[in-house]
mmCIF file of N, CA and C in Angstrom:
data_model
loop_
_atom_site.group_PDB
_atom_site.id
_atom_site.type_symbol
_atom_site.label_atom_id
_atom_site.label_comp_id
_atom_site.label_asym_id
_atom_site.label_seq_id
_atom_site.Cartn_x
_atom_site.Cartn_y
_atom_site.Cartn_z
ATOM 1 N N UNK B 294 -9.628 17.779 -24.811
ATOM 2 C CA UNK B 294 -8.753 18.363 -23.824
ATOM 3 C C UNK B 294 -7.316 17.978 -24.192
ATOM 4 N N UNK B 295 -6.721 18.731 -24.173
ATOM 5 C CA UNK B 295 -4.804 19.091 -24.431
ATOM 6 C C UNK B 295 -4.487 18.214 -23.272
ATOM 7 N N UNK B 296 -3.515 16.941 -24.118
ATOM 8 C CA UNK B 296 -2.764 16.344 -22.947
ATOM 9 C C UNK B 296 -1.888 16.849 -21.693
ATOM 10 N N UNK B 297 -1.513 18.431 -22.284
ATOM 11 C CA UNK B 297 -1.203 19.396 -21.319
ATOM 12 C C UNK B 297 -2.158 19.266 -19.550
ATOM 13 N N UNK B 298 -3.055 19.398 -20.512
ATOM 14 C CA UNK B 298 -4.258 20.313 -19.673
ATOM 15 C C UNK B 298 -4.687 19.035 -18.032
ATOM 16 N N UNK B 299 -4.653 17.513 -18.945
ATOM 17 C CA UNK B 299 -5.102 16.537 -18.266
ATOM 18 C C UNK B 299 -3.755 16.361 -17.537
ATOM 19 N N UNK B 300 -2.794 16.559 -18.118
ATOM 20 C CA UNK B 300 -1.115 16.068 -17.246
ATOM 21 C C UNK B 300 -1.807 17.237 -15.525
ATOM 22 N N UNK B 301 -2.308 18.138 -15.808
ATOM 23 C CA UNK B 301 -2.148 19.313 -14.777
ATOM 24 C C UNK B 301 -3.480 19.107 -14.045
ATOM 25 N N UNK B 302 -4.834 18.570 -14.675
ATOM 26 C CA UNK B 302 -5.844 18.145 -13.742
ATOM 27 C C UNK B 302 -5.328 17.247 -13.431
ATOM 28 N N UNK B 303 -4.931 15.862 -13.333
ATOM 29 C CA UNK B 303 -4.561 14.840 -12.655
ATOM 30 C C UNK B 303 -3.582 15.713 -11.238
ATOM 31 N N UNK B 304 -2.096 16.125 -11.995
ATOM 32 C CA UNK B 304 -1.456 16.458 -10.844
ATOM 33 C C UNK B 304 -1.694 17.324 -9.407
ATOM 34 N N UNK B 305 -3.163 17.915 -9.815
ATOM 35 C CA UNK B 305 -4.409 18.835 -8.810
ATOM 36 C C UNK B 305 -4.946 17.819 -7.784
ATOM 37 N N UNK B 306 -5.079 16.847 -8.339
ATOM 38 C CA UNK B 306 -5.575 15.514 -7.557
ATOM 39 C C UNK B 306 -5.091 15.037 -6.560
ATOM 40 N N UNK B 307 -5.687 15.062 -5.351
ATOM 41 C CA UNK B 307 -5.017 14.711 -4.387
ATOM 42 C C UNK B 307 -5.027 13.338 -4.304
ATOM 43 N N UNK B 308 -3.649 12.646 -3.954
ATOM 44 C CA UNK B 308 -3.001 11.746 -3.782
ATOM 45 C C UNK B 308 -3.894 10.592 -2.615
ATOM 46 N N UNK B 309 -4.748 9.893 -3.218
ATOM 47 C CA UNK B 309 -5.585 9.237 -1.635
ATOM 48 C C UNK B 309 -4.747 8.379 -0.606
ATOM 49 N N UNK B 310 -3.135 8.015 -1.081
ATOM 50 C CA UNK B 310 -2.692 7.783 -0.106
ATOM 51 C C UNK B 310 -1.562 8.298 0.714
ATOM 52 N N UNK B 311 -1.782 9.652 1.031
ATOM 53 C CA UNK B 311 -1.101 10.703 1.581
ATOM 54 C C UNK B 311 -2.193 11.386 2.462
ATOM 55 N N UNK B 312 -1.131 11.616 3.801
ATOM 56 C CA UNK B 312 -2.409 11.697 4.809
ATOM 57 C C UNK B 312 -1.618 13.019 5.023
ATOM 58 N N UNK B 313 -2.189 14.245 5.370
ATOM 59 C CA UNK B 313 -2.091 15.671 6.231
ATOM 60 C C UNK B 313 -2.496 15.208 7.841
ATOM 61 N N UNK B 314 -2.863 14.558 8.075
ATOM 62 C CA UNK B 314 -3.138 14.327 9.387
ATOM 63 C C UNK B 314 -2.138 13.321 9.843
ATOM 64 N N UNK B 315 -2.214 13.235 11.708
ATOM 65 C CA UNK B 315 -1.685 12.311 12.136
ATOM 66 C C UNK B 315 -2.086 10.669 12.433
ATOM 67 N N UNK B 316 -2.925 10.684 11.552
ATOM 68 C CA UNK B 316 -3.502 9.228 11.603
ATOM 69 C C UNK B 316 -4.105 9.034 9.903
ATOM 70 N N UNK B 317 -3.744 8.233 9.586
ATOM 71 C CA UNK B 317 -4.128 7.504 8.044
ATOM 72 C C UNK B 317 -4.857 6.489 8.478
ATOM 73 N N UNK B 318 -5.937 6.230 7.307
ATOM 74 C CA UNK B 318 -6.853 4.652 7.571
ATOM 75 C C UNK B 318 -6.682 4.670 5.698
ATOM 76 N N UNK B 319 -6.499 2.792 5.616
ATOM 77 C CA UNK B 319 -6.614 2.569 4.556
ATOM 78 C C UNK B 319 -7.219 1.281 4.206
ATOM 79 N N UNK B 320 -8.145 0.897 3.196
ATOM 80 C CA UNK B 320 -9.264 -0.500 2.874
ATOM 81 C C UNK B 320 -8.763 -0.878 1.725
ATOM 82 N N UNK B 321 -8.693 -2.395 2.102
ATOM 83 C CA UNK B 321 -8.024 -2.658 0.916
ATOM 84 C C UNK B 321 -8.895 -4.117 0.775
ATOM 85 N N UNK B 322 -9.494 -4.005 -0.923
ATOM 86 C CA UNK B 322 -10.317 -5.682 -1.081
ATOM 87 C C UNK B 322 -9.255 -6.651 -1.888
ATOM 88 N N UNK B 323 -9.386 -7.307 -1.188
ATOM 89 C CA UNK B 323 -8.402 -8.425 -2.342
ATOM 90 C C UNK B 323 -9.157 -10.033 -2.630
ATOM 91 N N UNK B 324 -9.043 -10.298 -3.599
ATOM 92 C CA UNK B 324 -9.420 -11.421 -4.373
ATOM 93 C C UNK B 324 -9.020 -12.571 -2.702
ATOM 94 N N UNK B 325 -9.909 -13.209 -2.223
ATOM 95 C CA UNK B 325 -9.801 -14.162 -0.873
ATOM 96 C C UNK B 325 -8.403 -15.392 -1.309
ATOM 97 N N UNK B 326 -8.536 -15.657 -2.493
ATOM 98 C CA UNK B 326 -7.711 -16.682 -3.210
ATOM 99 C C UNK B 326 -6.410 -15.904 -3.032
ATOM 100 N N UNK B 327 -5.918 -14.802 -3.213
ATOM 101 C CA UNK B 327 -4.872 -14.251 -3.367
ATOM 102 C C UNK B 327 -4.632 -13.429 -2.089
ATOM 103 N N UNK B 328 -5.148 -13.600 -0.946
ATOM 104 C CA UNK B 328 -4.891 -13.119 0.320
ATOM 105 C C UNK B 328 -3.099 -13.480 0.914
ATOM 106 N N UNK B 329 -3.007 -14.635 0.377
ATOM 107 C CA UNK B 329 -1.626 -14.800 1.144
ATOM 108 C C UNK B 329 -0.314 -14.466 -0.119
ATOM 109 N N UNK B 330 -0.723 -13.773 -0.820
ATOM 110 C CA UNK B 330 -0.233 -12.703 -1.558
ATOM 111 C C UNK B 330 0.031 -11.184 -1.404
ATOM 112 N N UNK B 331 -0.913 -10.744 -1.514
ATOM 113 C CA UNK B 331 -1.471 -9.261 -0.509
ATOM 114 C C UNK B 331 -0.547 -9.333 0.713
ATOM 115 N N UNK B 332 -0.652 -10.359 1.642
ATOM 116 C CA UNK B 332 -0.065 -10.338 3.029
ATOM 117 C C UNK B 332 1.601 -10.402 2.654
ATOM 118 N N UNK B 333 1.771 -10.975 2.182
ATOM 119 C CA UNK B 333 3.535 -11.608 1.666
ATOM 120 C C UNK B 333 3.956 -10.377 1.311
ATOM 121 N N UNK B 334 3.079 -9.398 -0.034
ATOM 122 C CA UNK B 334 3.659 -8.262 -0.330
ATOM 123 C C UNK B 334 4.149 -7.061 0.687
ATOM 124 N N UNK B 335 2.912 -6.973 1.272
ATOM 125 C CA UNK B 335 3.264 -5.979 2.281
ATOM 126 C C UNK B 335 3.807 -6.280 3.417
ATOM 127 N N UNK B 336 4.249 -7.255 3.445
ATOM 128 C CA UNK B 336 5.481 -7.541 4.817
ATOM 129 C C UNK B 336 6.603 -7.536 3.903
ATOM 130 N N UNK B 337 7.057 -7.810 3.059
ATOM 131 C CA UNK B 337 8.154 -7.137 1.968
ATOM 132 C C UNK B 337 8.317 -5.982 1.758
ATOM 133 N N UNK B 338 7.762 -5.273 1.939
ATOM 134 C CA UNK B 338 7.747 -4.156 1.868
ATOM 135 C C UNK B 338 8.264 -3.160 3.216
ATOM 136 N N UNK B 339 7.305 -3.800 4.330
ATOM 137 C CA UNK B 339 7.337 -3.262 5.451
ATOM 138 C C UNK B 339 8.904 -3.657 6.123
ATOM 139 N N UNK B 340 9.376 -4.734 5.637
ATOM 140 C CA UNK B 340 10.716 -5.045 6.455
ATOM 141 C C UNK B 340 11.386 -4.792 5.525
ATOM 142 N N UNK B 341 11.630 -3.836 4.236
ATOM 143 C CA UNK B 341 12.841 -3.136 3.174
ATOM 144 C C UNK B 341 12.925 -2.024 4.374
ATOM 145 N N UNK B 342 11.300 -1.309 4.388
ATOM 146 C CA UNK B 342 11.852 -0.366 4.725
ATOM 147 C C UNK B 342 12.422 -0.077 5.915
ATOM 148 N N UNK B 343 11.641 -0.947 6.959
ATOM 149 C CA UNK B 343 12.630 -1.343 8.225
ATOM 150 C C UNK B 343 13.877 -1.537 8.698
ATOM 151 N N UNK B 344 14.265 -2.274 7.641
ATOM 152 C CA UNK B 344 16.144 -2.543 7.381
ATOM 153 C C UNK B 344 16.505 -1.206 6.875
ATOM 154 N N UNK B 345 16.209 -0.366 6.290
ATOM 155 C CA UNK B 345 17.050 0.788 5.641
ATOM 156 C C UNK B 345 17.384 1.311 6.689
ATOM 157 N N UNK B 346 18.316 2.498 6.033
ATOM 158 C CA UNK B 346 19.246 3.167 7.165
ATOM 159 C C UNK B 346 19.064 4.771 7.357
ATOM 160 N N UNK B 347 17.557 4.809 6.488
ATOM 161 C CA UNK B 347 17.002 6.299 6.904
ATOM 162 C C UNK B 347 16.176 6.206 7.462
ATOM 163 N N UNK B 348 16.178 7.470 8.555
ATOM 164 C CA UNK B 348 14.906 7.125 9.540
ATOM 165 C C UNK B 348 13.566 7.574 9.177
ATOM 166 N N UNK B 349 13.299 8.306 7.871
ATOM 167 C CA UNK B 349 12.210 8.383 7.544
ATOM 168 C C UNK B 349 11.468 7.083 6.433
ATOM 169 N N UNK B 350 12.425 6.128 6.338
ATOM 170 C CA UNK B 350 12.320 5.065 6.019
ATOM 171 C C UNK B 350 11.547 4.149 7.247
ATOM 172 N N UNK B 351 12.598 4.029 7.986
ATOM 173 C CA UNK B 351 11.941 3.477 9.366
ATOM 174 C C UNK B 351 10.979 3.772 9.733
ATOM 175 N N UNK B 352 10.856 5.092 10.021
ATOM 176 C CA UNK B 352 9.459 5.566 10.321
ATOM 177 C C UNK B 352 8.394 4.994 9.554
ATOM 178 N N UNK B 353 8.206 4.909 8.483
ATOM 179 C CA UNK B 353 7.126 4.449 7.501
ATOM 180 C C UNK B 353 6.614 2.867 8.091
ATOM 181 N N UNK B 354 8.052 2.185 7.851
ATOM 182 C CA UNK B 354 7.485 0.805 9.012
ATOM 183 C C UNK B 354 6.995 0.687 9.576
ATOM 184 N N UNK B 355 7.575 1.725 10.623
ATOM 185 C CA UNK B 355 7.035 1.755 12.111
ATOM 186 C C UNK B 355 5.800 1.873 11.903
ATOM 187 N N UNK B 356 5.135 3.002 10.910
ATOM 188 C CA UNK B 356 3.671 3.172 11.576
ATOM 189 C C UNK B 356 2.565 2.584 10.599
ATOM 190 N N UNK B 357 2.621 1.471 9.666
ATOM 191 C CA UNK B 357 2.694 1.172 8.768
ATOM 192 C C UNK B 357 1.549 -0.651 9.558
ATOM 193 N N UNK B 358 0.360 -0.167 9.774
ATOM 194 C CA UNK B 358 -0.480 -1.843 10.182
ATOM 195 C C UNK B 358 -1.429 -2.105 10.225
ATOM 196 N N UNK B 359 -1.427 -3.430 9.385
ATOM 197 C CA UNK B 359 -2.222 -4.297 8.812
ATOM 198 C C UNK B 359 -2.610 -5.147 9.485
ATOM 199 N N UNK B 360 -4.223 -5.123 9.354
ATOM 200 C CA UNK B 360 -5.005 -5.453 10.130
ATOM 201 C C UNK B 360 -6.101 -6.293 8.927
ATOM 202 N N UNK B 361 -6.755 -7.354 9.473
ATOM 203 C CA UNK B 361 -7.369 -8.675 8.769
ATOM 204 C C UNK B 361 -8.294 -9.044 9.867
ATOM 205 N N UNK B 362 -9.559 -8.283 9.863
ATOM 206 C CA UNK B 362 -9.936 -8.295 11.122
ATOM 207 C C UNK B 362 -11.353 -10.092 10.619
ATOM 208 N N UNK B 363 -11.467 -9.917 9.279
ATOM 209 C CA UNK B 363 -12.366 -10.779 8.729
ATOM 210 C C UNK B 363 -11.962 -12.303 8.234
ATOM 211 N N UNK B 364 -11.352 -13.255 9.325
ATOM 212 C CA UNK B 364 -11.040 -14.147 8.924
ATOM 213 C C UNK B 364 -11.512 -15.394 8.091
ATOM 214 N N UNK B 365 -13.149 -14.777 7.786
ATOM 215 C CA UNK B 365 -13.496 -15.821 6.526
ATOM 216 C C UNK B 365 -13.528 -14.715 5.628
ATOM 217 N N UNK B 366 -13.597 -14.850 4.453
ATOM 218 C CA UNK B 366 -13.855 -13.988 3.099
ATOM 219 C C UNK B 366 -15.623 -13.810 3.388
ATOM 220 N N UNK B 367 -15.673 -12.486 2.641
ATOM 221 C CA UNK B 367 -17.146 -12.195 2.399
ATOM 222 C C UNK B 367 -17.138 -12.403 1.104
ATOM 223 N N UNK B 368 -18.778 -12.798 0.766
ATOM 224 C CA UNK B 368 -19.132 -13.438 0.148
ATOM 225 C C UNK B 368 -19.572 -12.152 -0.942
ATOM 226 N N UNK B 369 -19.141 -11.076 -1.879
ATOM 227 C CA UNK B 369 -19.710 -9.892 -2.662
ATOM 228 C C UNK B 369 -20.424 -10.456 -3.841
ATOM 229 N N UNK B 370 -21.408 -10.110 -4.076
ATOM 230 C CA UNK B 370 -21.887 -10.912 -5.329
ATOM 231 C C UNK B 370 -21.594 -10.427 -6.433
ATOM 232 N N UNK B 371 -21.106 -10.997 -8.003
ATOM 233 C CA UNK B 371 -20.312 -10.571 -9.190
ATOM 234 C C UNK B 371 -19.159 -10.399 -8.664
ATOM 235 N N UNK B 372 -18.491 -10.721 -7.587
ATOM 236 C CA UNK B 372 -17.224 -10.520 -7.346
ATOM 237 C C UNK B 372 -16.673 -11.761 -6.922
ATOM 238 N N UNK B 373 -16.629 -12.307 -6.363
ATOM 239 C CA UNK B 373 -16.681 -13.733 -5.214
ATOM 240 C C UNK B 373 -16.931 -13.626 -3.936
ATOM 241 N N UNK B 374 -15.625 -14.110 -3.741
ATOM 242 C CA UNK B 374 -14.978 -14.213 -2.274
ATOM 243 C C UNK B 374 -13.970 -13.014 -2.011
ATOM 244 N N UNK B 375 -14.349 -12.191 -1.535
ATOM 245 C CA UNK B 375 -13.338 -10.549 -0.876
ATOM 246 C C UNK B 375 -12.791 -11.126 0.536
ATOM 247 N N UNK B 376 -11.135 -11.118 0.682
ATOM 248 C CA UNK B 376 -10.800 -10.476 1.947
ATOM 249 C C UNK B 376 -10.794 -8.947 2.433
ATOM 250 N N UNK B 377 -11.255 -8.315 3.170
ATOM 251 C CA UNK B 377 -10.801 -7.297 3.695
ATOM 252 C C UNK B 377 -9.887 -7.269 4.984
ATOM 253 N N UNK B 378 -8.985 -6.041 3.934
ATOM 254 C CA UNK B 378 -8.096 -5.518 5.026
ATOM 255 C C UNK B 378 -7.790 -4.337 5.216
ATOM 256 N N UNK B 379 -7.661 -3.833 6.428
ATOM 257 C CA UNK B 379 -7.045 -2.056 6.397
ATOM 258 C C UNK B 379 -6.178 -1.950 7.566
ATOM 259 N N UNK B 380 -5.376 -1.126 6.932
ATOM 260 C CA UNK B 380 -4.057 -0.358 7.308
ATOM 261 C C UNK B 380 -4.651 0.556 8.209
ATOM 262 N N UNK B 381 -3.867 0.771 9.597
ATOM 263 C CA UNK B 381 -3.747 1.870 10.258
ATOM 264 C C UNK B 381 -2.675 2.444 9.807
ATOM 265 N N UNK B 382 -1.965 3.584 9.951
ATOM 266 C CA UNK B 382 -0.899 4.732 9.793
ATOM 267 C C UNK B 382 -0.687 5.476 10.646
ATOM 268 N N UNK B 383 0.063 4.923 11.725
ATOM 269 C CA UNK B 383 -0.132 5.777 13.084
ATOM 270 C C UNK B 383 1.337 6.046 13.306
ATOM 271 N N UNK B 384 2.106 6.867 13.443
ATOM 272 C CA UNK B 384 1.716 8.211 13.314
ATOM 273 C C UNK B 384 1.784 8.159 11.314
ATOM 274 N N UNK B 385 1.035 8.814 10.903
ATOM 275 C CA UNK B 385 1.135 8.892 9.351
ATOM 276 C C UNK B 385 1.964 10.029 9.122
ATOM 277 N N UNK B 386 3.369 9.679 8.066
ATOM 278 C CA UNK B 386 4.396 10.587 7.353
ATOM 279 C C UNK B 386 3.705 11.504 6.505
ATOM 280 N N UNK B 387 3.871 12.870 6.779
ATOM 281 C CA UNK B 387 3.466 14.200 6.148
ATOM 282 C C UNK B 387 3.973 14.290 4.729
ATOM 283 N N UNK B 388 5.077 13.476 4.715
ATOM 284 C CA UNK B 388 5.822 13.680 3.035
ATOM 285 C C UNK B 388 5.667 12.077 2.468
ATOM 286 N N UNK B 389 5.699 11.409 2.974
ATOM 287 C CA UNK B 389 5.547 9.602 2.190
ATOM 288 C C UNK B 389 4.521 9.083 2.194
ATOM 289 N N UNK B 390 4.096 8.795 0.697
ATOM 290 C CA UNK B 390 3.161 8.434 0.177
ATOM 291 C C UNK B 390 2.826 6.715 0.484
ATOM 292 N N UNK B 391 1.579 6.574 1.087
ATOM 293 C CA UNK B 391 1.331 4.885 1.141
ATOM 294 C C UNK B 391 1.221 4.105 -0.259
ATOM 295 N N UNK B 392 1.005 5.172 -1.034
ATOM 296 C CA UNK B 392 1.185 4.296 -2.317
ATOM 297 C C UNK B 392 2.057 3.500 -2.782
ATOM 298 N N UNK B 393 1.304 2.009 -2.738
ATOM 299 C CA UNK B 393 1.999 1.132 -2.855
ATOM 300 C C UNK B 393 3.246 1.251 -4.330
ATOM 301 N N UNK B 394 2.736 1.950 -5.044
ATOM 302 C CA UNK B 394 3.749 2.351 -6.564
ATOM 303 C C UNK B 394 4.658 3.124 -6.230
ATOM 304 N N UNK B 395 4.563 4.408 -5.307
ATOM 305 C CA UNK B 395 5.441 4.917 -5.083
ATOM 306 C C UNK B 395 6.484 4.621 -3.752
ATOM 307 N N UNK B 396 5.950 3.537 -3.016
ATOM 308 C CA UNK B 396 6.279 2.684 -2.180
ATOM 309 C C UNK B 396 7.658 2.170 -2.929
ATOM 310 N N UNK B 397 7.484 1.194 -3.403
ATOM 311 C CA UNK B 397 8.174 0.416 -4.350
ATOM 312 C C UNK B 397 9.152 0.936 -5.257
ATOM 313 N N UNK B 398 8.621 2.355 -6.138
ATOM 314 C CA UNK B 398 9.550 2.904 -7.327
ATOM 315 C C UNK B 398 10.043 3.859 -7.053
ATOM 316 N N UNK B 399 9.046 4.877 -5.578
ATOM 317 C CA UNK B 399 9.499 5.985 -5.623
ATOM 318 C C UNK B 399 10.830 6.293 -4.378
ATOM 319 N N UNK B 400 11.439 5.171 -4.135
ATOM 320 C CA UNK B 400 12.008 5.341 -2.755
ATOM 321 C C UNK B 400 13.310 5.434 -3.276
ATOM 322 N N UNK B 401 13.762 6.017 -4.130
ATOM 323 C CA UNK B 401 15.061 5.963 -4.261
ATOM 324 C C UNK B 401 15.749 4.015 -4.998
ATOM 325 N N UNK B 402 17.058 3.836 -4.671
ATOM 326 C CA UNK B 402 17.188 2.532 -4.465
ATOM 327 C C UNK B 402 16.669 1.484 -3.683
ATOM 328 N N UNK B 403 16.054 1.671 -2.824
ATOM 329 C CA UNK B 403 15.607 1.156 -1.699
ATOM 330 C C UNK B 403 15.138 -0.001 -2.179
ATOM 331 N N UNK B 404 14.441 -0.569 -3.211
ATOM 332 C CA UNK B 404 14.341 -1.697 -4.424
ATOM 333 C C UNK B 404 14.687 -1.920 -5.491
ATOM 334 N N UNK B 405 15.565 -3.165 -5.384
ATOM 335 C CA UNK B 405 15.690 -2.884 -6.990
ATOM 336 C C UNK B 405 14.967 -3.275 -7.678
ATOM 337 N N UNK B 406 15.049 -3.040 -9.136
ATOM 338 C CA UNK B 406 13.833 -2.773 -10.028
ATOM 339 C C UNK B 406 12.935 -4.686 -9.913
ATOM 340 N N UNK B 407 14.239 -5.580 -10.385
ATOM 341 C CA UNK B 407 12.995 -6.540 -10.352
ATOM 342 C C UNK B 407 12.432 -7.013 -9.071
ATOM 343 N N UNK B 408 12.877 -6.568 -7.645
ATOM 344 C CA UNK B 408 12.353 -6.917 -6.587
ATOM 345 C C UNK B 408 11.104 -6.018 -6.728
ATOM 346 N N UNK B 409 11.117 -5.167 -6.771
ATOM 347 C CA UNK B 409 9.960 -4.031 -7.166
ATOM 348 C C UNK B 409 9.441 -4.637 -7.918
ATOM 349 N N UNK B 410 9.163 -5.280 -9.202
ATOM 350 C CA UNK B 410 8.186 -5.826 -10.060
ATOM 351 C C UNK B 410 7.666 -6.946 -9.728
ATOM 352 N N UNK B 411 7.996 -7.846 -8.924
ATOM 353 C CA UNK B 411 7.571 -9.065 -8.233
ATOM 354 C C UNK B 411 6.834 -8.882 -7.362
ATOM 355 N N UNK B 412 7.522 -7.616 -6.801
ATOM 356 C CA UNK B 412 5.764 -7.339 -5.262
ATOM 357 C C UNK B 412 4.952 -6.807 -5.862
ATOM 358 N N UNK B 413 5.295 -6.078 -6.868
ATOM 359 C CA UNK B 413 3.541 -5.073 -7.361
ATOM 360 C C UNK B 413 3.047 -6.285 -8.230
ATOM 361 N N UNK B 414 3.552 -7.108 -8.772
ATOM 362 C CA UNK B 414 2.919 -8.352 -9.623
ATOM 363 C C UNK B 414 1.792 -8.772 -8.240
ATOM 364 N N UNK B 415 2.226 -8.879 -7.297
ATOM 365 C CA UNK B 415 1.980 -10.116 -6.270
ATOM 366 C C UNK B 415 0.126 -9.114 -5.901
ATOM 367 N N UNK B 416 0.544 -7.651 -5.543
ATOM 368 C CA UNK B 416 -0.387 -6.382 -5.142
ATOM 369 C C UNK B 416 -1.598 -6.869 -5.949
ATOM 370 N N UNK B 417 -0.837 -6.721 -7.484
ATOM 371 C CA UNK B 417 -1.579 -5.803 -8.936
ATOM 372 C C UNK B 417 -2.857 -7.725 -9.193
ATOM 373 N N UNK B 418 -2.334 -8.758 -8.882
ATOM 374 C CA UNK B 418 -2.838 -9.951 -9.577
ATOM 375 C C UNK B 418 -3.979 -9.950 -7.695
ATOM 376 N N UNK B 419 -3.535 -9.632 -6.305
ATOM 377 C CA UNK B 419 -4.510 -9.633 -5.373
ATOM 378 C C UNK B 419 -5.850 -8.530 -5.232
ATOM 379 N N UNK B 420 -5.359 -7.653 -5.585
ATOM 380 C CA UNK B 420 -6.549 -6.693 -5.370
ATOM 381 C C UNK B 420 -7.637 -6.622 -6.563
ATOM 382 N N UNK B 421 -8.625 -6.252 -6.187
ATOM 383 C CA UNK B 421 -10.418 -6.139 -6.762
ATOM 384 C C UNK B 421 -10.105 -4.918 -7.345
#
C-alpha cells in the first residue's frame, strides 16, 4: 500500500478522543507506580487551559473530570498493578480534541514546546 493511500486511511479514522455528542467518557490504565504522574499531568494541563484567555479554552477545563474511583490498584496479571481512571466530558467540545497530543501541541501557543514535552514525558512513561 502507497504511503499516499495509508496517509488517507488513517485520516478516515475517527479520532477516539473527539466526541459528536454532549457527553464524552474516557478510561485510562496507568502503571499504579506512576499514578501521581498521570494525576500531576492532567491538572497541568487542565489549569493552562483554565488560565487562557479563550473561552473555548476555558470551556475544555471546565468540562474536563477526572475521576479515580479505585483507590487501591488492581492487580492485572502480565501487567502488575493498574490504576484506573476515567474522564467525564461534560459538556464535551464539538471541535477539541481530548487528545492528550493534540491537547498539548495542537493548541496553538498555549504551551510551550518544552512545557509540552515534560507533560507528555510524564502521560507517555504512566500509561499501559
Amino acid at each position: 500500500m502507497s504511503a499516499a493511500r495509508v496517509a488517507s486511511a488513517q485520516a478516515q479514522q475517527a479520532d477516539p478522543f473527539s466526541f459528536k455528542t454532549p457527553l464524552g467518557w474516557i478510561l485510562w490504565q496507568v502503571n499504579a507506580d506512576k499514578a501521581a504522574d498521570f494525576e500531576s499531568a492532567w491538572i497541568a494541563i487542565r489549569t493552562k487551559f483554565a488560565a487562557s484567555d479563550k473561552p473555548e479554552h476555558k470551556a475544555v477545563a471546565e468540562s474536563l473530570k477526572m475521576y479515580h474511583p479505585e483507590k487501591d490498584p488492581v492487580d492485572a496479571p502480565g501487567v502488575g498493578k493498574v490504576a484506573l481512571y476515567y474522564f467525564v466530558i461534560d459538556p464535551a467540545s464539538q471541535t477539541q480534541s481530548y487528545n492528550p497530543t493534540a491537547l498539548l501541541y495542537e493548541t496553538g501557543d498555549l504551551f510551550p514546546r518544552a512545557e509540552a514535552d515534560a507533560i507528555f514525558e510524564k502521560l507517555k512513561g504512566a500509561l499501559l
